[in-house]
Coordinates of C-alpha atoms in Angstrom, one line a residue:
X5 CA 31.7 86.1 -5.8
X6 CA 34.7 83.7 -7.1
X7 CA 35.0 81.1 -9.7
X8 CA 36.3 77.6 -10.0
X9 CA 36.9 75.1 -12.9
X10 CA 34.2 72.3 -12.8
X11 CA 35.1 69.2 -10.6
X12 CA 37.6 67.1 -12.3
X13 CA 38.5 69.1 -15.3
X14 CA 42.3 69.4 -14.6
X15 CA 42.8 65.8 -14.4
X16 CA 40.5 64.9 -17.7
X17 CA 42.6 67.8 -19.6
X18 CA 45.7 66.1 -18.3
X19 CA 44.1 62.4 -19.5
X20 CA 42.4 63.6 -22.9
X21 CA 45.2 65.7 -24.3
X22 CA 48.0 63.6 -23.3
X23 CA 49.7 65.7 -20.9
X24 CA 52.5 63.6 -19.4
X25 CA 53.5 65.9 -16.7
X26 CA 51.7 68.8 -14.6
X27 CA 54.8 70.8 -16.2
X28 CA 53.5 69.9 -19.6
X29 CA 49.8 70.8 -18.7
X30 CA 50.7 74.1 -16.4
X31 CA 52.5 75.5 -19.8
X32 CA 49.5 74.5 -21.9
X33 CA 47.1 76.5 -19.5
X34 CA 49.6 79.0 -19.1
X35 CA 50.3 78.9 -15.4
X36 CA 52.5 77.0 -13.1
X37 CA 53.0 73.6 -11.8
X38 CA 51.6 74.9 -8.2
X39 CA 48.7 76.5 -9.9
X40 CA 47.9 73.3 -11.5
X41 CA 47.6 71.6 -8.2
X42 CA 45.6 74.6 -6.9
X43 CA 43.2 74.3 -9.4
X44 CA 42.9 70.8 -8.8
X45 CA 41.8 72.0 -5.2
X46 CA 39.1 74.6 -6.0
X47 CA 41.5 78.0 -6.5
X48 CA 40.1 80.5 -8.7
X49 CA 41.8 80.4 -12.1
X50 CA 42.8 83.6 -13.9
X51 CA 41.4 84.7 -17.2
X52 CA 44.3 83.5 -19.0
X53 CA 43.9 80.2 -17.9
X54 CA 40.2 80.0 -18.8
X55 CA 41.2 81.2 -22.4
X56 CA 43.9 78.5 -22.6
X57 CA 41.4 75.6 -21.2
X58 CA 38.9 76.8 -23.9
X59 CA 41.4 76.7 -26.9
X60 CA 42.2 73.3 -25.8
X61 CA 38.9 72.0 -25.3
X62 CA 37.4 73.7 -28.2
X63 CA 35.0 75.1 -26.2
X64 CA 33.1 78.5 -27.3
X65 CA 31.5 79.1 -24.1
X66 CA 33.1 79.1 -20.8
X67 CA 30.4 76.5 -19.3
X68 CA 33.4 74.7 -17.4
X69 CA 33.7 77.7 -14.9
X70 CA 31.5 77.4 -11.8
X71 CA 30.6 80.8 -9.8
X72 CA 30.9 80.0 -6.1
X73 CA 29.5 81.9 -3.5
X74 CA 31.5 83.3 -0.8
X75 CA 29.8 83.2 2.9
X76 CA 29.4 86.7 4.0
X77 CA 30.9 87.0 7.3

């Protein structure tokens, strides 16, 4: 089982919290610019990034993280 962020969260964070660039957003959520793009496309976030997003948004739960079932081969 893996996890991903709720769809559209990265761009909402950038817009709602006035991050002008992906570099600024990456610094705020403790990752790099390549990770920001990967997160937009469903990459699994690190625990550090999840905690940073929770802090920025003021959420006390991680309800913005979705579990994704991997198909067994």
